[in-house]
Coordinates of C-alpha atoms in Angstrom, one line a residue:
Chain G
M17 CA -191.8 -18.0 21.8
K18 CA -190.2 -15.3 23.9
Q19 CA -188.3 -18.0 25.8
F20 CA -187.2 -19.5 22.6
I21 CA -185.8 -16.2 21.3
S22 CA -184.0 -15.6 24.6
F23 CA -182.3 -19.0 24.1
V24 CA -181.4 -18.4 20.5
K25 CA -180.0 -15.0 21.4
K26 CA -177.8 -16.5 24.1
E27 CA -176.6 -19.1 21.6
F28 CA -175.5 -16.5 19.2
H29 CA -173.6 -14.7 22.0
H30 CA -171.7 -18.0 22.6
I31 CA -170.8 -18.3 18.9
F32 CA -169.9 -14.7 18.2
R33 CA -167.8 -14.4 21.3
D34 CA -165.6 -17.4 20.6
L35 CA -163.1 -16.7 17.8
R36 CA -162.4 -20.4 17.3
T37 CA -166.0 -21.2 16.8
M38 CA -166.4 -18.3 14.4
F39 CA -163.4 -19.5 12.5
I40 CA -164.7 -23.0 12.1
L41 CA -168.2 -21.8 11.2
L42 CA -167.5 -19.1 8.7
A43 CA -163.9 -18.9 7.6
M44 CA -163.2 -22.6 7.2
P45 CA -165.8 -23.3 4.6
V46 CA -164.4 -20.5 2.4
A47 CA -160.8 -21.7 3.0
Q48 CA -161.8 -25.3 2.1
I49 CA -163.6 -24.4 -1.1
I50 CA -160.6 -22.4 -2.2
I51 CA -158.0 -25.0 -1.2
F52 CA -160.0 -27.8 -2.9
G53 CA -160.9 -25.6 -5.8
F54 CA -157.5 -24.5 -6.7
A55 CA -154.8 -26.5 -5.0
L56 CA -156.1 -30.0 -4.8
T57 CA -157.5 -30.6 -8.2
N58 CA -157.2 -33.6 -10.4
E59 CA -156.1 -31.3 -13.2
V60 CA -152.5 -31.4 -14.2
K61 CA -151.3 -28.0 -15.1
N62 CA -147.9 -26.8 -16.4
S63 CA -146.4 -30.2 -16.6
K64 CA -142.9 -30.4 -17.8
V65 CA -142.5 -32.1 -21.1
A66 CA -139.5 -33.0 -23.2
I67 CA -139.5 -33.0 -26.9
L68 CA -137.3 -35.2 -29.2
D69 CA -137.8 -33.9 -32.7
N70 CA -136.0 -36.0 -35.2
S71 CA -137.8 -34.4 -38.1
K72 CA -137.8 -30.7 -37.5
D73 CA -140.2 -29.9 -40.3
A74 CA -143.3 -27.6 -40.6
A75 CA -145.7 -30.1 -39.0
T76 CA -143.6 -31.0 -36.0
I77 CA -142.8 -27.3 -35.3
S78 CA -146.5 -26.5 -35.5
I79 CA -147.4 -29.3 -33.1
I80 CA -144.7 -28.3 -30.7
E81 CA -145.9 -24.7 -30.7
Q82 CA -149.3 -25.9 -29.8
I83 CA -148.1 -28.0 -27.0
E84 CA -146.2 -25.1 -25.7
A85 CA -149.2 -22.8 -26.0
S86 CA -151.4 -25.2 -24.0
R87 CA -151.7 -24.4 -20.3
Y88 CA -151.2 -28.0 -19.4
F89 CA -147.7 -28.2 -20.7
E90 CA -144.5 -26.4 -20.4
V91 CA -141.7 -27.6 -22.7
E92 CA -138.8 -28.1 -20.4
K93 CA -136.2 -28.9 -23.0
S94 CA -135.5 -30.3 -26.3
I95 CA -133.4 -33.4 -26.4
H96 CA -131.4 -34.7 -29.2
S97 CA -131.1 -38.5 -28.8
A98 CA -133.3 -41.3 -27.7
K99 CA -130.7 -42.2 -25.1
D100 CA -131.4 -39.0 -23.2
I101 CA -135.1 -39.9 -22.6
E102 CA -134.5 -42.3 -19.7
S103 CA -132.1 -40.0 -17.9
I104 CA -134.4 -37.1 -17.9
F105 CA -137.3 -39.2 -16.6
K106 CA -135.0 -40.4 -13.8
Q107 CA -134.3 -36.8 -12.8
G108 CA -138.1 -36.7 -12.2
K109 CA -138.9 -33.3 -13.4
V110 CA -140.3 -34.3 -16.8
K111 CA -143.5 -36.2 -16.8
L112 CA -144.0 -36.7 -20.5
A113 CA -141.8 -37.0 -23.6
V114 CA -143.0 -36.5 -27.1
V115 CA -140.9 -38.2 -29.8
F116 CA -141.3 -37.4 -33.5
P117 CA -139.6 -39.8 -35.9
Q118 CA -137.7 -38.7 -39.0
H119 CA -139.7 -37.6 -42.0
F120 CA -142.8 -36.9 -40.0
N121 CA -144.2 -34.3 -42.4
E122 CA -143.3 -36.3 -45.5
D123 CA -145.0 -39.4 -44.1
L124 CA -148.0 -37.3 -43.4
Q125 CA -148.2 -35.8 -46.8
H126 CA -147.4 -38.9 -48.9
F127 CA -148.9 -41.8 -46.9
N128 CA -151.5 -39.8 -45.1
K129 CA -150.2 -41.4 -42.0
A130 CA -147.5 -40.5 -39.5
Q131 CA -146.5 -41.7 -36.1
V132 CA -145.7 -39.9 -32.9
Q133 CA -144.6 -41.5 -29.7
L134 CA -145.9 -40.3 -26.3
I135 CA -143.8 -41.6 -23.4
A136 CA -145.2 -40.8 -19.9
D137 CA -143.8 -41.3 -16.4
A138 CA -146.3 -43.8 -15.2
S139 CA -145.1 -43.9 -11.6
D140 CA -148.1 -41.8 -11.1
P141 CA -150.6 -43.6 -13.3
N142 CA -153.3 -41.0 -13.0
V143 CA -151.1 -38.2 -14.1
A144 CA -149.6 -40.2 -16.9
N145 CA -153.0 -41.1 -18.2
T146 CA -154.2 -37.5 -18.1
L147 CA -151.1 -36.2 -19.8
T148 CA -151.1 -38.6 -22.7
N149 CA -154.8 -37.8 -23.2
Y150 CA -154.1 -34.1 -23.2
A151 CA -151.2 -34.6 -25.7
S152 CA -153.1 -36.8 -28.0
A153 CA -155.9 -34.3 -28.0
I154 CA -153.5 -31.6 -29.2
I155 CA -152.2 -33.8 -31.9
M156 CA -155.7 -34.8 -33.0
D157 CA -156.5 -31.1 -33.1
Y158 CA -153.6 -30.5 -35.5
Q159 CA -154.6 -33.4 -37.6
N160 CA -158.1 -32.1 -37.9
R161 CA -156.9 -28.7 -39.0
I162 CA -154.7 -29.9 -41.8
T163 CA -157.4 -32.3 -42.9
H164 CA -159.7 -29.4 -43.2
D165 CA -157.3 -27.1 -44.9
R166 CA -156.2 -29.5 -47.6
K167 CA -159.4 -31.3 -48.2
M168 CA -157.8 -34.7 -48.0
P169 CA -160.1 -37.4 -48.8
Y170 CA -159.9 -39.5 -45.6
T171 CA -158.7 -39.6 -42.0
I172 CA -160.2 -41.3 -39.1
V173 CA -160.6 -38.9 -36.3
P174 CA -161.2 -40.5 -32.9
E175 CA -163.5 -38.1 -31.1
M176 CA -163.0 -37.5 -27.4
R177 CA -165.9 -36.0 -25.7
M178 CA -166.0 -35.3 -22.0
L179 CA -169.6 -35.2 -20.9
Y180 CA -170.6 -32.5 -18.5
N181 CA -167.1 -31.5 -17.7
P182 CA -165.4 -30.9 -21.1
E183 CA -162.3 -29.5 -19.5
L184 CA -162.2 -32.2 -16.9
K185 CA -162.2 -29.6 -14.3
G186 CA -161.6 -30.8 -10.7
A187 CA -163.8 -28.1 -9.2
Y188 CA -166.8 -29.9 -10.6
N189 CA -166.1 -32.7 -8.4
F190 CA -164.9 -30.9 -5.3
V191 CA -167.6 -28.3 -4.9
P192 CA -170.4 -30.8 -4.1
G193 CA -168.0 -32.7 -1.9
V194 CA -166.9 -29.6 0.0
M195 CA -170.5 -28.6 0.5
A196 CA -171.3 -32.0 2.1
M197 CA -168.2 -31.8 4.3
V198 CA -168.8 -28.3 5.5
L199 CA -172.4 -28.8 6.3
L200 CA -171.6 -31.9 8.2
L201 CA -168.9 -30.3 10.1
V202 CA -170.9 -27.2 11.1
C203 CA -174.1 -28.9 11.8
T204 CA -173.1 -32.3 13.3
M205 CA -170.0 -31.5 15.1
M206 CA -170.7 -28.0 16.3
T207 CA -174.2 -28.8 17.4
A208 CA -173.1 -31.9 19.2
I209 CA -170.3 -30.1 21.0
T210 CA -172.3 -27.1 22.1
I211 CA -175.0 -29.3 23.7
V212 CA -172.6 -31.6 25.4
R213 CA -170.7 -28.5 26.7
E214 CA -173.8 -27.4 28.5
K215 CA -174.1 -30.9 30.0
E216 CA -170.5 -30.7 31.2
M217 CA -170.9 -27.2 32.6
G218 CA -174.1 -28.1 34.5
T219 CA -176.0 -25.3 32.7
M220 CA -178.1 -27.9 30.9
E221 CA -179.6 -29.1 34.2
V222 CA -180.5 -25.6 35.2
T223 CA -182.3 -24.9 31.9
L224 CA -184.1 -28.3 32.2
V225 CA -185.5 -27.2 35.6
S226 CA -186.9 -24.1 33.8
P227 CA -190.4 -24.2 32.3
M228 CA -188.8 -24.5 28.8
K229 CA -189.6 -27.9 27.3
P230 CA -186.5 -30.1 26.6
F231 CA -187.5 -30.4 23.0
R232 CA -187.6 -26.6 22.7
I233 CA -184.2 -26.3 24.3
V234 CA -182.6 -28.7 21.9
M235 CA -184.3 -26.9 18.9
A236 CA -183.1 -23.5 20.2
K237 CA -179.6 -24.9 20.2
A238 CA -179.9 -26.1 16.7
V239 CA -181.5 -23.0 15.1
P240 CA -178.3 -20.8 15.1
Y241 CA -176.3 -23.5 13.4
F242 CA -179.1 -24.0 10.8
L243 CA -179.0 -20.2 10.0
L244 CA -175.2 -20.2 9.8
S245 CA -175.3 -23.2 7.5
S246 CA -177.6 -21.2 5.2
V247 CA -174.9 -18.5 5.1
N248 CA -172.3 -21.2 4.3
I249 CA -174.4 -22.7 1.5
T250 CA -174.7 -19.2 0.0
S251 CA -171.0 -18.4 0.3
I252 CA -170.0 -21.7 -1.2
L253 CA -172.3 -21.4 -4.1
L254 CA -171.2 -17.8 -4.8
L255 CA -167.5 -18.8 -4.6
S256 CA -168.2 -21.8 -6.9
V257 CA -169.9 -19.7 -9.5
Y258 CA -167.9 -16.6 -9.5
V259 CA -164.4 -17.8 -8.5
L260 CA -164.2 -21.4 -9.6
D261 CA -166.4 -21.0 -12.7
V262 CA -168.6 -24.0 -11.8
P263 CA -172.0 -23.3 -13.2
I264 CA -175.3 -24.1 -11.6
N265 CA -177.0 -25.8 -14.5
G266 CA -180.1 -27.0 -12.7
S267 CA -182.6 -25.2 -10.6
L268 CA -181.2 -23.0 -7.8
V269 CA -184.3 -23.5 -5.7
L270 CA -184.0 -27.3 -5.9
L271 CA -180.2 -27.1 -5.1
V272 CA -180.8 -24.9 -2.0
G273 CA -183.8 -27.0 -0.9
E274 CA -181.8 -30.2 -1.1
S275 CA -178.9 -28.5 0.8
L276 CA -181.3 -27.4 3.5
L277 CA -182.6 -31.0 3.7
F278 CA -179.0 -32.3 4.1
T279 CA -178.4 -29.6 6.8
L280 CA -181.4 -30.9 8.7
V281 CA -180.1 -34.5 8.5
S282 CA -176.7 -33.3 9.8
L283 CA -178.3 -31.4 12.6
S284 CA -180.3 -34.4 13.7
L285 CA -177.1 -36.5 13.7
G286 CA -175.5 -33.8 15.9
L287 CA -178.5 -34.0 18.3
L288 CA -178.3 -37.8 18.3
I289 CA -174.6 -37.7 19.2
S290 CA -175.1 -35.1 21.9
S291 CA -177.8 -37.2 23.5
K292 CA -175.3 -40.1 23.9
A293 CA -172.0 -38.4 24.5
E294 CA -171.1 -37.2 28.0
S295 CA -168.0 -35.2 27.2
Q296 CA -167.0 -32.7 24.5
Q297 CA -164.1 -34.9 23.5
T298 CA -166.3 -37.9 22.9
A299 CA -168.7 -35.8 20.9
M300 CA -165.9 -34.5 18.8
F301 CA -164.4 -37.9 18.3
I302 CA -167.7 -39.5 17.2
S303 CA -168.3 -36.6 14.9
L304 CA -164.9 -36.8 13.3
V305 CA -164.4 -40.6 13.0
G306 CA -168.1 -41.6 12.7
M307 CA -169.2 -38.8 10.4
F308 CA -166.4 -36.9 8.8
L309 CA -164.2 -39.8 7.7
P310 CA -167.0 -41.8 6.0
T311 CA -168.1 -38.6 4.3
V312 CA -164.6 -38.1 2.8
M313 CA -164.0 -41.8 2.1
L314 CA -167.3 -43.2 1.1
S315 CA -169.4 -40.4 -0.4
G316 CA -167.7 -40.8 -3.8
F317 CA -166.1 -37.4 -3.5
M318 CA -162.5 -38.6 -3.1
F319 CA -162.8 -42.2 -4.4
P320 CA -165.4 -43.5 -6.8
V321 CA -167.8 -45.7 -5.0
E322 CA -168.4 -47.8 -8.1
N323 CA -164.8 -49.2 -7.8
M324 CA -165.1 -50.3 -4.2
P325 CA -165.6 -53.9 -3.1
L326 CA -169.2 -54.9 -2.4
P327 CA -169.0 -54.6 1.5
L328 CA -167.8 -51.0 1.2
R329 CA -170.4 -50.1 -1.4
T330 CA -173.1 -51.5 0.9
V331 CA -171.8 -49.5 3.8
S332 CA -171.6 -46.3 1.7
N333 CA -175.4 -46.4 1.4
I334 CA -175.8 -45.4 5.1
V335 CA -173.6 -42.4 4.6
P336 CA -175.9 -39.4 4.2
A337 CA -173.3 -37.4 2.3
K338 CA -173.2 -40.0 -0.5
W339 CA -176.8 -39.3 -1.4
Y340 CA -176.4 -35.5 -1.0
Y341 CA -173.2 -35.6 -3.1
T342 CA -175.1 -37.4 -5.9
I343 CA -177.9 -34.9 -5.7
V344 CA -175.7 -31.9 -5.9
R345 CA -173.7 -33.2 -8.8
S346 CA -176.8 -34.1 -10.7
V347 CA -178.6 -30.8 -10.1
M348 CA -175.6 -28.5 -10.2
I349 CA -173.5 -30.0 -12.9
K350 CA -175.8 -32.1 -15.0
G351 CA -178.7 -29.7 -14.6
V352 CA -181.4 -32.3 -14.0
G353 CA -184.6 -31.7 -12.1
L354 CA -186.3 -33.4 -9.1
H355 CA -187.6 -36.2 -11.3
A356 CA -184.0 -37.5 -11.6
V357 CA -183.1 -37.2 -7.9
W358 CA -186.3 -38.1 -6.1
K359 CA -184.9 -41.4 -4.9
E360 CA -181.9 -39.8 -3.2
T361 CA -184.2 -37.1 -1.8
L362 CA -186.5 -39.7 -0.4
V363 CA -183.5 -41.5 1.3
L364 CA -182.3 -38.3 2.9
T365 CA -185.8 -37.5 4.1
G366 CA -186.1 -41.0 5.6
M367 CA -182.7 -40.6 7.3
L368 CA -183.9 -37.2 8.8
V369 CA -187.0 -38.8 10.2
F370 CA -185.1 -41.7 11.6
F371 CA -182.2 -39.8 13.2
L372 CA -184.4 -37.0 14.6
G373 CA -186.9 -39.5 16.0
L374 CA -184.0 -41.4 17.7
A375 CA -182.5 -38.2 19.1
I376 CA -185.8 -37.1 20.6
K377 CA -186.4 -40.5 22.1
N378 CA -182.9 -40.5 23.7
F379 CA -183.4 -37.1 25.2
K380 CA -186.7 -38.2 26.8
I381 CA -185.1 -41.3 28.3
R382 CA -182.4 -39.2 29.8
L383 CA -184.9 -37.1 31.6
A384 CA -187.0 -39.9 33.0
Chain K
M21 CA -204.9 -25.0 48.3
D22 CA -201.5 -25.8 49.7
N23 CA -202.5 -25.1 53.4
G24 CA -199.1 -23.5 54.1
K25 CA -197.2 -26.5 52.9
V26 CA -194.8 -25.8 50.0
I27 CA -193.6 -29.4 49.7
T28 CA -195.4 -32.6 50.8
A29 CA -193.8 -35.9 50.2
D30 CA -195.5 -39.2 51.1
K31 CA -193.5 -42.4 50.8
L32 CA -191.7 -41.0 47.9
T33 CA -189.4 -43.6 46.3
K34 CA -186.9 -43.8 43.5
K35 CA -185.4 -47.1 42.3
F36 CA -182.7 -47.6 39.7
G37 CA -183.1 -51.3 38.9
D38 CA -182.5 -53.2 42.2
F39 CA -181.0 -50.1 43.9
T40 CA -183.4 -48.0 46.0
A41 CA -181.8 -44.6 45.9
V42 CA -184.7 -42.9 47.8
D43 CA -186.6 -45.2 50.2
H44 CA -190.2 -44.1 51.1
I45 CA -189.4 -40.6 52.4
T46 CA -192.2 -38.7 54.0
F47 CA -191.9 -35.0 55.1
E48 CA -193.4 -31.6 54.7
V49 CA -191.9 -28.2 54.2
N50 CA -193.8 -25.1 55.3
R51 CA -193.9 -21.8 53.5
G52 CA -191.1 -19.3 54.3
E53 CA -189.0 -22.0 55.9
I54 CA -185.3 -22.6 55.4
F55 CA -185.3 -26.4 55.1
G56 CA -181.9 -28.1 55.5
F57 CA -181.7 -31.4 53.7
L58 CA -178.6 -33.2 55.0
G59 CA -177.0 -36.5 54.4
A60 CA -173.7 -38.1 53.6
N61 CA -172.6 -38.5 50.0
G62 CA -174.7 -41.1 48.3
A63 CA -177.5 -41.0 50.9
G64 CA -180.0 -40.0 48.2
K65 CA -180.2 -36.2 48.6
T66 CA -179.7 -35.3 45.0
T67 CA -182.0 -37.9 43.7
A68 CA -184.8 -36.7 46.0
M69 CA -184.2 -33.1 45.0
R70 CA -184.3 -34.1 41.3
M71 CA -187.7 -35.7 41.8
L72 CA -189.1 -32.7 43.5
S73 CA -187.7 -30.3 40.9
G74 CA -189.2 -32.2 38.0
L75 CA -185.9 -33.6 36.6
S76 CA -186.7 -37.2 37.4
M77 CA -189.9 -39.2 37.8
P78 CA -190.5 -41.0 41.1
T79 CA -190.9 -44.8 41.1
S80 CA -193.7 -44.7 43.7
G81 CA -195.2 -42.5 46.4
K82 CA -196.9 -39.2 46.3
A83 CA -195.5 -35.6 46.4
T84 CA -196.7 -32.1 45.7
V85 CA -194.5 -29.1 45.2
A86 CA -196.0 -25.6 45.4
G87 CA -199.4 -27.4 45.5
F88 CA -198.8 -29.3 42.2
D89 CA -198.5 -33.0 41.7
V90 CA -195.0 -34.1 40.7
Y91 CA -196.4 -36.8 38.3
K92 CA -198.9 -34.7 36.4
E93 CA -198.2 -31.0 36.9
N94 CA -194.6 -31.0 36.1
E95 CA -194.8 -27.8 34.0
K96 CA -196.6 -25.9 36.7
I97 CA -194.0 -26.9 39.2
K98 CA -191.2 -25.7 37.0
R99 CA -192.8 -22.3 36.7
N100 CA -192.8 -22.0 40.5
I101 CA -189.4 -23.1 41.5
G102 CA -185.8 -21.9 41.2
Y103 CA -182.8 -24.2 41.1
M104 CA -179.1 -23.7 41.8
S105 CA -176.9 -26.8 41.3
Q106 CA -173.7 -27.7 43.0
K107 CA -171.9 -27.2 39.7
F108 CA -171.5 -23.6 38.9
S109 CA -174.3 -22.9 36.6
L110 CA -173.8 -19.5 34.9
Y111 CA -172.4 -19.1 31.4
E112 CA -168.8 -17.9 31.7
D113 CA -168.6 -16.5 28.2
L114 CA -171.7 -14.3 28.8
T115 CA -171.7 -11.0 30.7
I116 CA -173.4 -10.7 34.1
R117 CA -176.3 -8.8 32.5
E118 CA -176.7 -11.3 29.6
N119 CA -176.8 -14.2 32.1
I120 CA -179.6 -12.5 34.1
Q121 CA -181.5 -11.7 30.9
F122 CA -181.1 -15.2 29.6
Y123 CA -182.4 -17.0 32.7
A124 CA -185.2 -14.5 33.1
G125 CA -186.0 -14.9 29.5
I126 CA -186.5 -18.7 29.6
Y127 CA -188.9 -18.2 32.5
G128 CA -190.9 -16.0 30.1
K129 CA -190.8 -12.8 32.1
S130 CA -191.7 -9.5 30.4
S131 CA -189.0 -7.2 29.1
K132 CA -190.0 -4.5 31.5
F133 CA -189.9 -6.8 34.5
I134 CA -186.4 -8.1 33.4
K135 CA -185.1 -4.6 32.8
D136 CA -186.2 -3.1 36.2
K137 CA -185.3 -6.1 38.3
T138 CA -181.9 -6.5 36.7
E139 CA -181.0 -3.1 38.1
V140 CA -182.3 -4.0 41.5
V141 CA -180.3 -7.2 41.6
L142 CA -177.1 -5.6 40.4
Q143 CA -177.5 -2.9 43.1
Q144 CA -178.1 -5.6 45.7
L145 CA -174.9 -7.4 44.8
H146 CA -172.9 -4.2 44.2
L147 CA -172.2 -5.3 40.7
Q148 CA -173.5 -2.3 38.8
S149 CA -170.1 -1.4 37.4
E150 CA -169.3 -5.0 36.5
A151 CA -172.6 -5.7 34.7
D152 CA -171.1 -5.8 31.2
K153 CA -168.1 -7.9 32.2
L154 CA -167.8 -11.6 31.4
V155 CA -168.8 -13.8 34.3
K156 CA -165.5 -15.7 34.1
S157 CA -163.7 -12.6 35.4
L158 CA -165.6 -12.7 38.7
P159 CA -164.3 -14.3 41.8
L160 CA -166.0 -17.6 42.8
G161 CA -167.8 -16.2 45.8
W162 CA -169.4 -13.5 43.7
K163 CA -170.4 -16.0 41.0
Q164 CA -172.2 -18.1 43.6
K165 CA -174.1 -15.0 44.9
L166 CA -175.0 -14.1 41.4
A167 CA -176.1 -17.6 40.6
F168 CA -178.4 -17.5 43.7
S169 CA -179.9 -14.2 42.6
V170 CA -180.4 -15.6 39.1
A171 CA -182.1 -18.7 40.6
I172 CA -184.7 -16.5 42.4
F173 CA -184.9 -13.8 39.8
H174 CA -188.3 -14.9 38.5
E175 CA -189.7 -14.8 42.1
P176 CA -190.4 -18.5 42.6
K177 CA -192.3 -19.8 45.6
L178 CA -189.5 -22.2 46.3
V179 CA -185.8 -22.4 45.6
F180 CA -183.7 -25.6 45.6
L181 CA -180.1 -25.1 46.5
D182 CA -177.8 -28.1 45.9
E183 CA -174.7 -27.5 48.0
P184 CA -174.6 -23.9 47.0
T185 CA -171.5 -23.0 49.1
G186 CA -169.1 -25.7 48.1
G187 CA -165.6 -24.4 47.9
V188 CA -166.4 -20.9 49.2
D189 CA -164.5 -19.2 52.0
P190 CA -166.2 -18.6 55.4
V191 CA -166.7 -14.9 54.9
T192 CA -168.4 -15.3 51.6
R193 CA -170.5 -18.2 53.0
R194 CA -171.8 -15.9 55.7
E195 CA -172.7 -13.3 53.1
F196 CA -174.4 -16.0 51.0
W197 CA -176.5 -17.0 54.0
Q198 CA -177.6 -13.4 54.4
L199 CA -179.0 -13.6 50.9
I200 CA -180.8 -16.8 51.8
Y201 CA -182.3 -15.1 54.8
Q202 CA -183.4 -12.1 52.7
A203 CA -185.0 -14.4 50.2
A204 CA -186.8 -16.3 53.0
A205 CA -188.0 -13.0 54.6
S206 CA -189.5 -12.0 51.2
G207 CA -191.6 -15.3 51.3
I208 CA -189.5 -17.6 49.2
T209 CA -189.2 -21.1 50.8
V210 CA -185.6 -22.4 50.7
F211 CA -184.7 -26.0 50.3
V212 CA -181.0 -26.4 50.8
T213 CA -178.5 -29.3 50.9
T214 CA -175.1 -28.8 52.5
H215 CA -172.1 -30.5 53.9
Y216 CA -171.3 -27.7 56.4
M217 CA -172.8 -28.4 59.8
D218 CA -172.5 -24.8 60.9
E219 CA -174.9 -24.0 58.1
A220 CA -177.3 -26.6 59.3
E221 CA -177.6 -24.5 62.5
Y222 CA -178.9 -21.6 60.4
C223 CA -181.9 -23.7 59.1
S224 CA -185.4 -23.5 60.5
R225 CA -185.7 -27.3 60.3
V226 CA -183.3 -30.0 59.3
S227 CA -183.8 -33.5 57.9
I228 CA -181.0 -36.0 57.8
M229 CA -181.0 -38.8 55.2
V230 CA -179.2 -42.1 55.8
D231 CA -179.2 -44.8 53.1
G232 CA -182.1 -43.3 51.2
R233 CA -184.4 -42.9 54.3
I234 CA -185.0 -39.8 56.4
D235 CA -183.8 -40.8 59.9
A236 CA -184.3 -37.5 61.7
L237 CA -186.3 -34.4 61.1
D238 CA -186.6 -31.5 63.6
T239 CA -185.4 -28.0 64.4
P240 CA -181.6 -27.9 65.0
S241 CA -182.1 -27.4 68.8
G242 CA -184.7 -30.3 68.9
L243 CA -182.3 -32.6 67.2
K244 CA -179.5 -31.7 69.5
K245 CA -181.7 -32.5 72.5
T246 CA -183.0 -35.8 71.0
F247 CA -179.5 -37.1 70.2
N248 CA -178.0 -35.6 73.4
A249 CA -175.4 -33.7 71.4
S250 CA -173.8 -30.3 71.7
S251 CA -173.6 -29.5 68.0
M252 CA -175.2 -30.5 64.7
D253 CA -171.9 -32.0 63.8
E254 CA -172.3 -34.5 66.6
V255 CA -175.9 -35.3 65.6
F256 CA -174.8 -35.9 62.1
L257 CA -171.9 -38.2 63.0
K258 CA -174.1 -40.2 65.3
L259 CA -176.6 -40.8 62.5
A260 CA -174.2 -41.2 59.6
R261 CA -172.3 -43.8 61.5
K262 CA -175.3 -46.1 61.1
A263 CA -175.0 -45.9 57.3
V264 CA -174.5 -49.3 55.5
R265 CA -174.2 -47.8 52.1
T266 CA -171.0 -46.2 50.9
E267 CA -170.4 -44.1 47.9

């Protein structure tokens, strides 16, 4: 045990003495969560919108006021003729135009029916889709209100309800993804690199000649990264809850437990890589291309796995982050318990046993 | 138990597939001896040394190190040997003191032993004032001397030195050999490989490996007489010329 502690202590010296390592380990997770949480969201905020109001009555003015009040829109300018619409879209600043026909309010009052046209710049289809949804929601909202006030006998109100994420907040998606990415980066890449560095330096050989068992040496190298990952899990969760307003709807214990399980899977992947790679560059390359890219591409965090062609969907099953991502979303956002994610948990546990077993076997072969 | 023999090797062999790296070598090393283990590159020195230090399993043959069997008592052997490799083996980003403490720590020495002996070693190397500086700031010669002191810090019965003086200037090499003599005088057996033939002259006995076999083993003066040579350099050249294997 004393030997083990000496080793772990030395490992912390390495980490704390290297600014770059410290940065990757502790500052990058915070930076990533903030960048992903604020800058790179799917949300469309403060989009420029143009209004062509041919009616200029109480109803249209009220709706325009609400559009303006919404944080999604910013009324760029009012236009006065339909001919202007195309030219302002071509300038590219305005993403959405709202066109009210003449006699809007009268139509509404007398026929209980009025039309409004939403024209979006669909060169970015996602944004266009989101914006028209937002705008129709605002119009529906207005319609509901007048229906209520005047006790009109009818009106069909299409109800839009966004399950789990009523505001369609991007952070709900990114927090689980960033957790998977950070843990993978810290555990897999850093662990692989630090072990391979000792092989390169020749210090590994000297420690292998010591009475310390190879398995213990490898474990001692992994322990500091496991501890630092726990720090990262804590800081990411705190940031999510207090800065990004993402709630933890499920059990915190379960969430942390699953995260530690994923940490162990990542660590064993790091060990596996380090048992094969002979240089730090190779270790870094395998970690980035072999682990990091699939995590970003195939975990469902950036692109929905459901929409992928069958071969890619099949491949995505061997990406540990995919399972972890599903677990975190279920526990954190939907608030379900272990009964709903036992299958994913089992898959991760299986991967842990497999990768760790393989890593240990490889280390033994190397020593024979 | 070890009747004065620190190493005994009997037809020790290591094969990698069809290639026989070490071919039935038989020799003994006595306690307190400085045993020179010579051979051209690729002659099998490092492989032999790795088998004796527990890094690699022999294919066949028998060997004991510090009285323990290399097949079965690997752990006990490791407790009784020190090792310094040809690659520089200290941590550059750790201080001198931290390096000493780390290596002593993984040998399971008590805190008191480590603390007291650290001061002795620092004094011996005249490094007291540098103790808390990073190893990377030291000149190469000092690093090598420090690495040697670290390798014998836990007071092993035997220390393996794999080309310890590579790339070091003649003055530092001489100082290094003084450390080796001191260690031998204190009862530590030294098993050393080298490329420098003047260093071979410093050894108590020398073995010369050619193509995985030990072709000669005697005191330096005995070897010179047998091969009718005036220096170890000549002895080595006469033997190495027979080598079939190249790197």
